[in-house]
PDB file of C-alpha atoms in Angstrom:
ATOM      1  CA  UNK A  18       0.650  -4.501  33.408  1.00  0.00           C
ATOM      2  CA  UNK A  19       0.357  -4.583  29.612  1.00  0.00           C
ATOM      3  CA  UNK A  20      -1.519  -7.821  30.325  1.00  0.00           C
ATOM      4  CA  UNK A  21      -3.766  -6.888  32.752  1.00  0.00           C
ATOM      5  CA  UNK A  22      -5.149  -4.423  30.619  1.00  0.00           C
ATOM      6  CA  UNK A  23      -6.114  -6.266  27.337  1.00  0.00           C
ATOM      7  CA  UNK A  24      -7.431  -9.100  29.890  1.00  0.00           C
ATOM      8  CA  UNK A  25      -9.877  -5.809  31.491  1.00  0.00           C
ATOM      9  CA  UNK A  26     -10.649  -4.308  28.203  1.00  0.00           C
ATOM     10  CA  UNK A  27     -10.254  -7.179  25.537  1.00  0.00           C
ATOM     11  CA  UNK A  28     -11.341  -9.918  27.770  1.00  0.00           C
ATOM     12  CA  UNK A  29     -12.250 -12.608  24.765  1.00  0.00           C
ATOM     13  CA  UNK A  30      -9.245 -11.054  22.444  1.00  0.00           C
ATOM     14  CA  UNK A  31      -6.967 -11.729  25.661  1.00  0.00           C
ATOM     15  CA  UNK A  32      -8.490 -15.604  25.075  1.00  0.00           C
ATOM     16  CA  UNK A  33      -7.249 -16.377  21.446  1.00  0.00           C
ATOM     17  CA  UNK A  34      -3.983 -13.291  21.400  1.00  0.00           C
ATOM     18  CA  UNK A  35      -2.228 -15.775  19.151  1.00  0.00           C
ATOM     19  CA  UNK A  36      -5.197 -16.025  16.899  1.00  0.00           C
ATOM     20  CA  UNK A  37      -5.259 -12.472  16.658  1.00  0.00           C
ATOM     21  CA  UNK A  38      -1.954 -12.133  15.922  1.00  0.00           C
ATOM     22  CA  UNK A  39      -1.681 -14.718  13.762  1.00  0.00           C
ATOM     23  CA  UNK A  40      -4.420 -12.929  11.704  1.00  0.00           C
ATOM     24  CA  UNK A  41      -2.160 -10.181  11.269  1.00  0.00           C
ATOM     25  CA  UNK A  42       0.586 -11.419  10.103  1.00  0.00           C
ATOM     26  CA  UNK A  43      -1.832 -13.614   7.319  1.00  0.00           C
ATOM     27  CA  UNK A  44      -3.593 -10.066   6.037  1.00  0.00           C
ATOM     28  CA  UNK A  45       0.503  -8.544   5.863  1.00  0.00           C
ATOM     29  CA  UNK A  46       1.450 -11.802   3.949  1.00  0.00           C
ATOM     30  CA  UNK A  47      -1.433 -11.737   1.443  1.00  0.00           C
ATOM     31  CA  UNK A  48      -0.895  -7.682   0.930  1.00  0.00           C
ATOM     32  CA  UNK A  49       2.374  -7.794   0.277  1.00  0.00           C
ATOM     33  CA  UNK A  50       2.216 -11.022  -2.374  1.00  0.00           C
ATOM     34  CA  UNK A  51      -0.766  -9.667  -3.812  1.00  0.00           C
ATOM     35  CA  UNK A  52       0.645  -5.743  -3.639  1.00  0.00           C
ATOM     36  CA  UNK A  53       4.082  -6.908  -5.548  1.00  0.00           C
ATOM     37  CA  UNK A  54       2.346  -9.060  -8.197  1.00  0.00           C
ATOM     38  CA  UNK A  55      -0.375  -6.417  -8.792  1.00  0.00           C
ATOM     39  CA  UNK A  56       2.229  -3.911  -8.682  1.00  0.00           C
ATOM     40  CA  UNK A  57       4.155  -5.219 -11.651  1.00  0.00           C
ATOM     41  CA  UNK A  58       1.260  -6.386 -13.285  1.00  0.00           C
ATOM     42  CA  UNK A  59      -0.057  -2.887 -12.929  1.00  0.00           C
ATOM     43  CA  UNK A  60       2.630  -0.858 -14.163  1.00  0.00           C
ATOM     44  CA  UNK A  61       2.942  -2.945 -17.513  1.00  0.00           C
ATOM     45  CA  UNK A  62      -1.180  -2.932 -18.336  1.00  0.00           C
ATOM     46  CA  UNK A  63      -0.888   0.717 -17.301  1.00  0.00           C
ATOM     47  CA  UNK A  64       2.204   1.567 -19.914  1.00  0.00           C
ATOM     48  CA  UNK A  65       0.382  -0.780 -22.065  1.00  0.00           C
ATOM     49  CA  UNK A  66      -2.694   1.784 -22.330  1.00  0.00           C
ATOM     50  CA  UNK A  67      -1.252   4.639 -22.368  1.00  0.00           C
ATOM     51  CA  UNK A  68       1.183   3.835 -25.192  1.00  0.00           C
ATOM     52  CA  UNK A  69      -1.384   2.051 -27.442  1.00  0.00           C
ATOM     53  CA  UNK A  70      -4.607   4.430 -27.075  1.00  0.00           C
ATOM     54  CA  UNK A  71      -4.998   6.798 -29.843  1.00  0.00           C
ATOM     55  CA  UNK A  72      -2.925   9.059 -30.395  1.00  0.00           C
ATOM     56  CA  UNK A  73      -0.091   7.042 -27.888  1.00  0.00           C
ATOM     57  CA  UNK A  74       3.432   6.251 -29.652  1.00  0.00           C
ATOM     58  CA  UNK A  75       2.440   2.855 -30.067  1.00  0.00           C
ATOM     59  CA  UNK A  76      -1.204   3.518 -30.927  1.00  0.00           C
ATOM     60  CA  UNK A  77      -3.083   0.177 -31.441  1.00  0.00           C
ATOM     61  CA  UNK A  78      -6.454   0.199 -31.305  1.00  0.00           C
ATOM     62  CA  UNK A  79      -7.391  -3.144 -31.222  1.00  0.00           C
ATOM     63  CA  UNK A  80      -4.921  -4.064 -27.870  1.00  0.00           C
ATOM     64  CA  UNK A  81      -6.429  -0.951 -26.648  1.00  0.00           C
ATOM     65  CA  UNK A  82     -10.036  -1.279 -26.589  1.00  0.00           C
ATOM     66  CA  UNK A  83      -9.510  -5.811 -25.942  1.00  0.00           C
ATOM     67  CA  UNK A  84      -7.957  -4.459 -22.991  1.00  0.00           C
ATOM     68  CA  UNK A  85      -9.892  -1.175 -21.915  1.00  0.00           C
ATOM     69  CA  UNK A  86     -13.223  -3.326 -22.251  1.00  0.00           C
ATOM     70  CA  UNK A  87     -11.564  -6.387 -19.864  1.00  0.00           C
ATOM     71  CA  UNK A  88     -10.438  -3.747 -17.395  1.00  0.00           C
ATOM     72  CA  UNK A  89     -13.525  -1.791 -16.908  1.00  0.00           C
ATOM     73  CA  UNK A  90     -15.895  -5.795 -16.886  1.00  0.00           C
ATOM     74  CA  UNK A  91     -13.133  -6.417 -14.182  1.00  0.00           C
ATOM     75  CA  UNK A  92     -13.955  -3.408 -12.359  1.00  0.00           C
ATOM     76  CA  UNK A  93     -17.302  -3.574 -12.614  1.00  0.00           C
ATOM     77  CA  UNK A  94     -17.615  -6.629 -10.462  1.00  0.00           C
ATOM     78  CA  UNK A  95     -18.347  -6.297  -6.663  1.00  0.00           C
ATOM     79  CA  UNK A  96     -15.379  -7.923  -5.058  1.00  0.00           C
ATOM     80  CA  UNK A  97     -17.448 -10.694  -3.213  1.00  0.00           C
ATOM     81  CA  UNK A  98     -19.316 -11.820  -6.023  1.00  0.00           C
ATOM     82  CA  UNK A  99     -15.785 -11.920  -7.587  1.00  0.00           C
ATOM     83  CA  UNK A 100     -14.002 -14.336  -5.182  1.00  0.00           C
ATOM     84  CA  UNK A 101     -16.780 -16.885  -5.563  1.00  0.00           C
ATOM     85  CA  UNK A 102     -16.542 -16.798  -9.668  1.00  0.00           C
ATOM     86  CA  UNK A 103     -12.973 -17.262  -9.446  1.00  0.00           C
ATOM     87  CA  UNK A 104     -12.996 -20.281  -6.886  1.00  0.00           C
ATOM     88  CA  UNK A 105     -13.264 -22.768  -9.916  1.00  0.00           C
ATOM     89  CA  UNK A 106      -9.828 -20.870 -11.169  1.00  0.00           C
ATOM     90  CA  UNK A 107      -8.674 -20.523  -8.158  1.00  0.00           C
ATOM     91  CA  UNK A 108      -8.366 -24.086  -7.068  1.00  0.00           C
ATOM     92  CA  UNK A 109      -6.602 -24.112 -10.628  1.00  0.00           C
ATOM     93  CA  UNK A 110      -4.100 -21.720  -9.929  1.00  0.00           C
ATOM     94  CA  UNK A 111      -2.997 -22.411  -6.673  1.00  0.00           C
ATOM     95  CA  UNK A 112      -4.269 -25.668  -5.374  1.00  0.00           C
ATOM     96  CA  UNK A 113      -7.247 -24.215  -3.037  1.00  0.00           C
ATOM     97  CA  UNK A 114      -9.559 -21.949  -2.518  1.00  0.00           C
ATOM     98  CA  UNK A 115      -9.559 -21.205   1.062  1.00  0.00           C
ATOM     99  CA  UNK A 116      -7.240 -19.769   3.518  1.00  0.00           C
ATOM    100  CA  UNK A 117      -4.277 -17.168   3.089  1.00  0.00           C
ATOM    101  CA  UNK A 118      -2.720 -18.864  -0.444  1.00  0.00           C
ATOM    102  CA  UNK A 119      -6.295 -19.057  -2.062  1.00  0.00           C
ATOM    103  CA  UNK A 120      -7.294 -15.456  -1.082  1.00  0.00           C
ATOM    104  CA  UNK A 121      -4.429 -14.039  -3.208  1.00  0.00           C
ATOM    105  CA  UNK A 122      -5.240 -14.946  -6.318  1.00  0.00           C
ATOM    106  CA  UNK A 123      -8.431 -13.150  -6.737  1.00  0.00           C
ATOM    107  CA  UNK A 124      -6.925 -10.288  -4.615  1.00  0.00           C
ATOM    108  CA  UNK A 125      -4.490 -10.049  -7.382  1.00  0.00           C
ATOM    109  CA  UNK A 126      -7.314 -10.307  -9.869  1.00  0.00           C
ATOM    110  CA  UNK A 127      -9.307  -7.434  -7.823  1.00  0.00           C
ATOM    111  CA  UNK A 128      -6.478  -4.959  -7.750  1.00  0.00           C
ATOM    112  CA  UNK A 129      -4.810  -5.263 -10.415  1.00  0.00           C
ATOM    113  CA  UNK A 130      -7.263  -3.458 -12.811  1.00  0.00           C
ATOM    114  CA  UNK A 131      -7.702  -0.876 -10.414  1.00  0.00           C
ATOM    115  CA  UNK A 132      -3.999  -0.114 -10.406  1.00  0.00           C
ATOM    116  CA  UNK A 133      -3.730  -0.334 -14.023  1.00  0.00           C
ATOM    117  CA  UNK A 134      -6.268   2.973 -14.285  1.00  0.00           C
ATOM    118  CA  UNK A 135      -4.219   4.425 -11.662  1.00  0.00           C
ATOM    119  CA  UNK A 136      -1.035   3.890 -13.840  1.00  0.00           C
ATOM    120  CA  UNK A 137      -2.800   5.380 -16.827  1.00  0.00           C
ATOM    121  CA  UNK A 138      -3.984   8.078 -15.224  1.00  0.00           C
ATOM    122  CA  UNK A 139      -0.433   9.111 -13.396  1.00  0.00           C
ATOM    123  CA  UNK A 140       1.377   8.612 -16.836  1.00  0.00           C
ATOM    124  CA  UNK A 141      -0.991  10.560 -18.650  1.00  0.00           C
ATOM    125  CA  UNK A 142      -0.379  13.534 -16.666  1.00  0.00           C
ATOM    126  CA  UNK A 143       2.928  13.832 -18.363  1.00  0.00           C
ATOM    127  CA  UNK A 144       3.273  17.409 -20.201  1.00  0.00           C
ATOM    128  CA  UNK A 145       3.455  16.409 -24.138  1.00  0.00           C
ATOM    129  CA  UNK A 146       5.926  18.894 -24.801  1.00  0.00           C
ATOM    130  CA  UNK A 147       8.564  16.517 -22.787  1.00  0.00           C
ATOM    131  CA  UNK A 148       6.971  13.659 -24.911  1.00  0.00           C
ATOM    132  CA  UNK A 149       7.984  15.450 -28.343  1.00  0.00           C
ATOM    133  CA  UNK A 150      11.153  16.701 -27.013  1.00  0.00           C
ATOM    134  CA  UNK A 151      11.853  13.066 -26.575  1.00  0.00           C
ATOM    135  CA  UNK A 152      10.996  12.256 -30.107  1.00  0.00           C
ATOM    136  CA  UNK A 153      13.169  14.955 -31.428  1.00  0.00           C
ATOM    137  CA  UNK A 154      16.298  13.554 -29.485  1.00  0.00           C
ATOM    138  CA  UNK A 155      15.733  10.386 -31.419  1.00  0.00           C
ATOM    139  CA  UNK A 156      14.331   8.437 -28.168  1.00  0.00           C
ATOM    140  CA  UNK A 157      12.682   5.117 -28.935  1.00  0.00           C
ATOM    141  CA  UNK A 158       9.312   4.225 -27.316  1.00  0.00           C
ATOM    142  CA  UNK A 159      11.031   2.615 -24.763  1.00  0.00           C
ATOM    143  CA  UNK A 160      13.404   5.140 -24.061  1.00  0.00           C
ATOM    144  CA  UNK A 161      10.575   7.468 -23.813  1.00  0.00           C
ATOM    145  CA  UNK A 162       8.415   4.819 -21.856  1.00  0.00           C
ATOM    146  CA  UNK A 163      11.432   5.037 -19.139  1.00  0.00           C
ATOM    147  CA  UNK A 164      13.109   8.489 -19.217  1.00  0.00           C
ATOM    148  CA  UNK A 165      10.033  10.564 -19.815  1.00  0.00           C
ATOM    149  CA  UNK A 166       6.903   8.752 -18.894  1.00  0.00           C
ATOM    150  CA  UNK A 167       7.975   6.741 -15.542  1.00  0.00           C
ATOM    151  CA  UNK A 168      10.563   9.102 -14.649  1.00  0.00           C
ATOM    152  CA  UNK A 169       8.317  12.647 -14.998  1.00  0.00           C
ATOM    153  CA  UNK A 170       5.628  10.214 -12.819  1.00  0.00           C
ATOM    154  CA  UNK A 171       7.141   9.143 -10.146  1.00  0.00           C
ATOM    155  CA  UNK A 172       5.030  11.494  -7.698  1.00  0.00           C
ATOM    156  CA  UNK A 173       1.755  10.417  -9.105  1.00  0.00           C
ATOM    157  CA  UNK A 174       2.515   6.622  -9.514  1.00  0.00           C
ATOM    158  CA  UNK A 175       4.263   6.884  -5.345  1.00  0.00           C
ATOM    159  CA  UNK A 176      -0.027   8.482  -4.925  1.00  0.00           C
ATOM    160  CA  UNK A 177      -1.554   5.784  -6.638  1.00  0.00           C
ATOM    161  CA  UNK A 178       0.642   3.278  -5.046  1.00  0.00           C
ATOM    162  CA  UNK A 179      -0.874   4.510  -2.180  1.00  0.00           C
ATOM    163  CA  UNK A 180      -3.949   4.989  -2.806  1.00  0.00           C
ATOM    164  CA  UNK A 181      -4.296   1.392  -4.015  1.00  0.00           C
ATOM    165  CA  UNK A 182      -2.392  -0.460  -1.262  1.00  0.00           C
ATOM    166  CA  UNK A 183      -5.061   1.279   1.252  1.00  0.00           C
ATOM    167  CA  UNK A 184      -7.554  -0.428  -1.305  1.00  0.00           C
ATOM    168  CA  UNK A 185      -6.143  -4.230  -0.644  1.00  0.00           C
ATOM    169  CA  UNK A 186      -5.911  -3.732   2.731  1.00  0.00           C
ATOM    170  CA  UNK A 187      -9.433  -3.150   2.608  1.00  0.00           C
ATOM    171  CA  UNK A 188     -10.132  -6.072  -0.279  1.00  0.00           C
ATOM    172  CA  UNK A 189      -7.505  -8.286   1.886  1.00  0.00           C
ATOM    173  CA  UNK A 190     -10.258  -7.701   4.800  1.00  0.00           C
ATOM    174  CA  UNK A 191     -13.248  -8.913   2.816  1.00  0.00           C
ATOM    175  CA  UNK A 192     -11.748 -12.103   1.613  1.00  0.00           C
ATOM    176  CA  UNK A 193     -12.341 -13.098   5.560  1.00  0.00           C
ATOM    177  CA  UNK A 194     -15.966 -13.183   4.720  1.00  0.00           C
ATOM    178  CA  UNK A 195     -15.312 -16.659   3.124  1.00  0.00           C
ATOM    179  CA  UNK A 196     -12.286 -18.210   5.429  1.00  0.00           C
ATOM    180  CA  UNK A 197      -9.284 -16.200   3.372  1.00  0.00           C
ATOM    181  CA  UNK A 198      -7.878 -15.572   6.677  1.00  0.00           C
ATOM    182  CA  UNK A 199      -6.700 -12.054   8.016  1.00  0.00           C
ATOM    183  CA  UNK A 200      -7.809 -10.029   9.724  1.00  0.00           C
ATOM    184  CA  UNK A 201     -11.204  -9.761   8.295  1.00  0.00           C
ATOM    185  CA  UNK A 202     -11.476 -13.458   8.729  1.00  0.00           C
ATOM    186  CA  UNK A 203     -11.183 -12.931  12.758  1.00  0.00           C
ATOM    187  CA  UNK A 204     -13.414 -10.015  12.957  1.00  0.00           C
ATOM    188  CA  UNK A 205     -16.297 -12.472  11.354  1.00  0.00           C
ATOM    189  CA  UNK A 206     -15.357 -15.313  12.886  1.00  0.00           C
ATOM    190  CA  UNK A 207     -15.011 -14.131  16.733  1.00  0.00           C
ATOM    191  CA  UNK A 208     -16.630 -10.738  16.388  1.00  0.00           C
ATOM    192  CA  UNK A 209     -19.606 -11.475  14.349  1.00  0.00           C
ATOM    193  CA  UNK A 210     -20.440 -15.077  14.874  1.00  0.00           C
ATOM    194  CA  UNK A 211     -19.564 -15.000  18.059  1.00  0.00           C
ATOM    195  CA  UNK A 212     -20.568 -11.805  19.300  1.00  0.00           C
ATOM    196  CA  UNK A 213     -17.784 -10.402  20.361  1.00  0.00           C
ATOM    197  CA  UNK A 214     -17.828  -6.705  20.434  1.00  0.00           C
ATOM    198  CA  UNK A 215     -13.965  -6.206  21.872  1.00  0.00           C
ATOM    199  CA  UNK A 216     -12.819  -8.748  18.663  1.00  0.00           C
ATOM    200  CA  UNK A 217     -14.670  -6.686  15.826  1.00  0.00           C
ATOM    201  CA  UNK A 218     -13.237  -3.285  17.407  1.00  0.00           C
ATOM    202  CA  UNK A 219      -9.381  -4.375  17.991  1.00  0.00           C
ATOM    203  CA  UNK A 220      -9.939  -5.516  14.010  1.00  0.00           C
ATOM    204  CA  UNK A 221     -11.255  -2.235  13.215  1.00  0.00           C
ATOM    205  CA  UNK A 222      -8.129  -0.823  15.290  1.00  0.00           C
ATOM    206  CA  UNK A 223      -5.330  -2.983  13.575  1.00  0.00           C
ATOM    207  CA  UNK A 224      -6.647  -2.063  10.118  1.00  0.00           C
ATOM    208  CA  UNK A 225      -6.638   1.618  10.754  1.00  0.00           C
ATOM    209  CA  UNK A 226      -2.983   1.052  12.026  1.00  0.00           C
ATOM    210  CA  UNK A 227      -1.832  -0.641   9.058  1.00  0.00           C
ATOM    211  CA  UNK A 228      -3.772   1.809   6.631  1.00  0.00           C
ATOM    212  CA  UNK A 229      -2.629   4.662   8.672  1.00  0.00           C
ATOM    213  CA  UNK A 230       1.210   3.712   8.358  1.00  0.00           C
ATOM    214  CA  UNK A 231       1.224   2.862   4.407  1.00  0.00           C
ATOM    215  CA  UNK A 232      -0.260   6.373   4.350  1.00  0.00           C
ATOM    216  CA  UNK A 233       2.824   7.729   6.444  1.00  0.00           C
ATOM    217  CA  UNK A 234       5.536   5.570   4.206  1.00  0.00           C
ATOM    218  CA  UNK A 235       4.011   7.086   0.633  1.00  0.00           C
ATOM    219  CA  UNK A 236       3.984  10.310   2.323  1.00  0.00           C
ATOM    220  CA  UNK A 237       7.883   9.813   3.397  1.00  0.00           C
ATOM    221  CA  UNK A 238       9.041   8.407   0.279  1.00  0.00           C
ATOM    222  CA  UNK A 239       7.195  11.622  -2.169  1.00  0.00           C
ATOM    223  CA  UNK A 240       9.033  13.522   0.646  1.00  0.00           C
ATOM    224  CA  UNK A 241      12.215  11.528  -0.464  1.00  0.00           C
ATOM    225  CA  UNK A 242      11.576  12.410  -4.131  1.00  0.00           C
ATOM    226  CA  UNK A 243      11.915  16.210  -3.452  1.00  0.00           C
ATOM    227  CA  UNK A 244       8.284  16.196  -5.340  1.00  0.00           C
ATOM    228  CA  UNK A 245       6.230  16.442  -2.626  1.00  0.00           C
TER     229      UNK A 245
END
C-alpha cells in the first residue's frame, strides 16, 4: 500500500528510493562528525573567550583579540564561498574534496565559530556574584571554569546546542551544491537539474523532519535538567 503511494505521489523519488535514502543517512553521518568535533572544539574556544577577555579570570588580551578577530573573519564568510577556499586544505586534511568525508571538514570550519559565540554568550550569562563566591572558596580557574561557569550554563549551552545543530543541518544541505552528498546533494542533483518537483519537496520534507526532531530532543533534555 505504502508503495503504491510514493509510486502515485513521488513517482521519480519511487525510481532512485535507495538514492534517497542513501542521502539521508550521508547528511546524518556528516552532522553528527561535524556536530561532535565542532562541539568540543566549540566549548574550549568558547571557555577560551570568556576566561581571557578583559576583565575574565584569565584575562589575556592578546589570545583574546588573535582569536575574537579570527572568529568574527570566519564568520564573516558566506558558507559557499567558504567550501571552495578551503578545497586546497581540504584535499590536505582529508584526502578529497568531494563527497561525504570532504564536506566535513569545512562544515567543521563553518560551525565551529558560530558555536564558539554561542558558548560565550551562554557562559557569560553567569551571575558574577557566583563567580566571586567561587574565588572566595579558594576555587582555581578551572574549578570555577567547571563548577560555576559550565555547571550554572547548562540550560543556555543545551539552547545553543540547539540552535546550532539546526544551523549544520542547514550548512550540511548546502555542501550538496558542490557533490558533498546529503541531502542537499539529491535535491540539486534530481530536483534541480533534473526537474523534478516531487525530489526537491520530499528533500524539503526530510530536512524539516530532522530539524524538527533535534528541536524536540533539546527541548526533552532542558526538560531533563529541571531548567526548563
Amino acid at each position: 500500500m505504502l508503495d503504491q503511494v510514493i509510486k502515485k505521489f513521488l513517482p521519480n523519488v519511487s525510481k532512485v528510493s535507495d538514492v534517497f535514502y542513501e542521502s539521508i543517512l550521508e547528511t546524518l553521518k556528516m552532522f553528527a562528525i561535524a556536530g561532535s568535533i565542532s562541539f568540543l572544539l566549540g566549548l574550549f574556544f568558547g571557555i577560551v573567550l570568556l576566561v581571557c577577555k578583559p576583565g575574565g579570570i584569565l584575562e589575556n588580551k592578546w589570545i583574546y583579540n588573535l582569536l575574537d578577530k579570527i572568529i568574527n573573519v570566519l564568520r564573516s564568510i558566506p558558507f559557499i564561498i567558504m567550501i571552495a577556499a578551503l578545497i586546497p586544505l581540504t584535499r590536505l586534511v582529508v584526502g578529497t574534496a568531494i563527497g561525504t568525508t570532504g564536506a566535513i571538514f569545512p562544515l567543521v570550519v563553518g560551525i565551529t565559530p558560530f558555536f564558539s559565540r554561542q558558548i560565550e554568550s551562554a557562559l557569560s550569562g553567569v551571575d558574577p556574584g557566583l563567580v566571586e563566591s567561587g574565588k572566595a572558596m579558594g576555587m582555581s580557574a578551572f574549578g570555577l571554569i567547571i563548577h560555576v561557569y559550565l555547571k550554572e550554563s547548562i540550560p543556555a549551552i543545551v539552547r545553543a546546542t540547539t540552535i546550532t545543530s539546526v544551523n549544520l543541518i542547514g550548512l550540511s544541505a548546502i555542501v550538496g551544491v558542490v557533490g558533498g552528498g546529503g541531502i542537499g546533494n539529491f535535491a540539486i542533483m534530481y530536483g534541480y537539474q533534473r526537474s523534478q518537483v516531487d525530489a526537491t519537496y520530499v528533500s524539503v520534507i526530510a530536512l524539516l523532519i530532522i530539524v524538527s526532531m533535534i528541536e524536540l530532543l533539546g527541548k526533552r533534555v532542558l526538560r531533563n535538567t529541571k531548567y526548563y
